[in-house]
Amino acid sequence: MPSSQPNYNYKLTYFDARGAAELSRFILAYAGVPYQDIRVPRDQWAALKPKTLFRQLPFLEIDGRPFGQSVAFARLLAKKYNLAGATDEEQAHVDAIIDYQKGEF
C-alpha cells in the first residue's frame, strides 16, 4: 500500500533483535518504503550509546535527522503513510494497537 509521499532516506537503528523497533519495521514494510535496517551488536552498544539521541535505542533517522522514542516515530510513520486512521475513531484503534505492542516487545 505505497503512498505518494515524497521519498525520504530512512535509517532505523536498533539491536539485532525484534523489539521496540519492530512496529516501525512493520509499518515501513507494509507501506513498501525502503529503509536501512541498522542492527547493532550488543558488544558495540557501549561505544555507540553516547552518540545516540536520549542515549538509547531504537532511533529513526529521516534524511539524517534523528528521532527518538519508538512509539513517537511509529506514529509519525503511520501518519506519513496514511495508516493512522482517517477519522478520530480509526485513530483511536491505531493508537490502541501501537500502545498494545509496547507491552509485547
Coordinates of C-alpha atoms in Angstrom, one line a residue:
M1 CA 0.0 0.0 0.0
P2 CA 2.6 2.6 -1.0
S3 CA 1.6 6.2 -0.8
S4 CA 2.5 9.2 -3.0
Q5 CA 4.7 10.7 -0.2
P6 CA 8.0 12.2 -1.1
N7 CA 11.0 9.9 -1.0
Y8 CA 12.8 10.1 2.3
N9 CA 16.0 8.5 3.3
Y10 CA 15.2 6.4 6.4
K11 CA 17.7 4.7 8.7
L12 CA 16.3 2.6 11.6
T13 CA 18.8 1.7 14.2
Y14 CA 18.2 -1.0 16.9
F15 CA 19.8 -4.1 18.4
D16 CA 20.0 -7.2 16.3
A17 CA 16.6 -8.4 17.7
R18 CA 12.9 -7.9 17.5
G19 CA 11.6 -5.4 20.0
A20 CA 10.9 -1.7 20.2
A21 CA 11.8 -1.1 16.6
E22 CA 9.6 -3.8 15.3
L23 CA 6.4 -1.8 14.8
S24 CA 8.3 0.7 12.6
R25 CA 9.7 -2.1 10.6
F26 CA 6.2 -3.4 10.1
I27 CA 4.9 0.0 9.0
L28 CA 7.7 0.6 6.6
A29 CA 7.4 -2.9 5.1
Y30 CA 3.6 -2.6 4.7
A31 CA 3.9 0.8 3.1
G32 CA 6.6 -0.6 0.7
V33 CA 9.1 2.0 1.9
P34 CA 12.8 1.2 1.6
Y35 CA 15.0 1.9 4.6
Q36 CA 18.3 1.0 6.1
D37 CA 17.8 -1.5 8.9
I38 CA 20.9 -1.0 11.1
R39 CA 21.4 -3.8 13.6
V40 CA 23.8 -3.0 16.4
P41 CA 25.6 -5.9 18.1
R42 CA 25.4 -5.8 21.9
D43 CA 29.2 -5.7 22.1
Q44 CA 29.2 -2.4 20.1
W45 CA 26.4 -0.7 22.1
A46 CA 28.6 0.9 24.8
A47 CA 30.6 2.8 22.2
L48 CA 27.5 3.9 20.3
K49 CA 25.4 4.9 23.3
P50 CA 26.9 8.4 23.9
K51 CA 26.3 9.2 20.2
T52 CA 22.6 8.4 20.3
L53 CA 19.5 10.6 20.9
F54 CA 18.5 10.1 24.5
R55 CA 21.4 7.6 24.9
Q56 CA 19.0 4.8 23.9
L57 CA 17.9 2.6 21.0
P58 CA 15.9 2.5 18.8
F59 CA 16.1 5.7 16.9
L60 CA 15.0 6.6 13.4
E61 CA 16.8 9.0 11.1
I62 CA 14.9 10.7 8.4
D63 CA 17.2 12.4 5.9
G64 CA 19.9 12.5 8.6
R65 CA 17.6 14.0 11.3
P66 CA 17.3 11.7 14.4
F67 CA 14.0 10.9 16.1
G68 CA 13.9 9.0 19.4
Q69 CA 11.2 7.1 21.3
S70 CA 9.9 4.2 19.2
V71 CA 6.2 4.9 19.8
A72 CA 6.6 8.5 18.7
F73 CA 8.2 7.7 15.4
A74 CA 5.9 4.7 14.8
R75 CA 3.0 7.2 15.0
L76 CA 4.9 9.6 12.7
L77 CA 5.4 6.8 10.1
A78 CA 1.8 5.7 10.3
K79 CA 0.6 9.3 9.6
K80 CA 3.1 9.8 6.8
Y81 CA 1.9 6.6 5.0
N82 CA -1.8 7.0 5.6
L83 CA -2.0 4.2 8.2
A84 CA -3.0 6.4 11.2
G85 CA -6.8 6.4 10.5
A86 CA -9.0 8.7 8.6
T87 CA -11.3 9.5 11.5
D88 CA -10.8 10.1 15.2
E89 CA -12.3 6.7 15.9
E90 CA -9.9 5.0 13.5
Q91 CA -7.1 6.9 15.0
A92 CA -8.1 5.6 18.4
H93 CA -7.9 2.0 17.1
V94 CA -4.4 2.7 15.6
D95 CA -3.3 4.2 18.9
A96 CA -4.6 1.1 20.8
I97 CA -2.5 -1.2 18.5
I98 CA 0.6 1.0 19.0
D99 CA 0.1 1.1 22.8
Y100 CA -0.6 -2.7 22.9
Q101 CA 2.6 -3.5 21.1
K102 CA 4.7 -1.7 23.7
G103 CA 3.9 -4.5 26.1
E104 CA 4.6 -7.2 23.6
F105 CA 8.2 -6.4 22.7

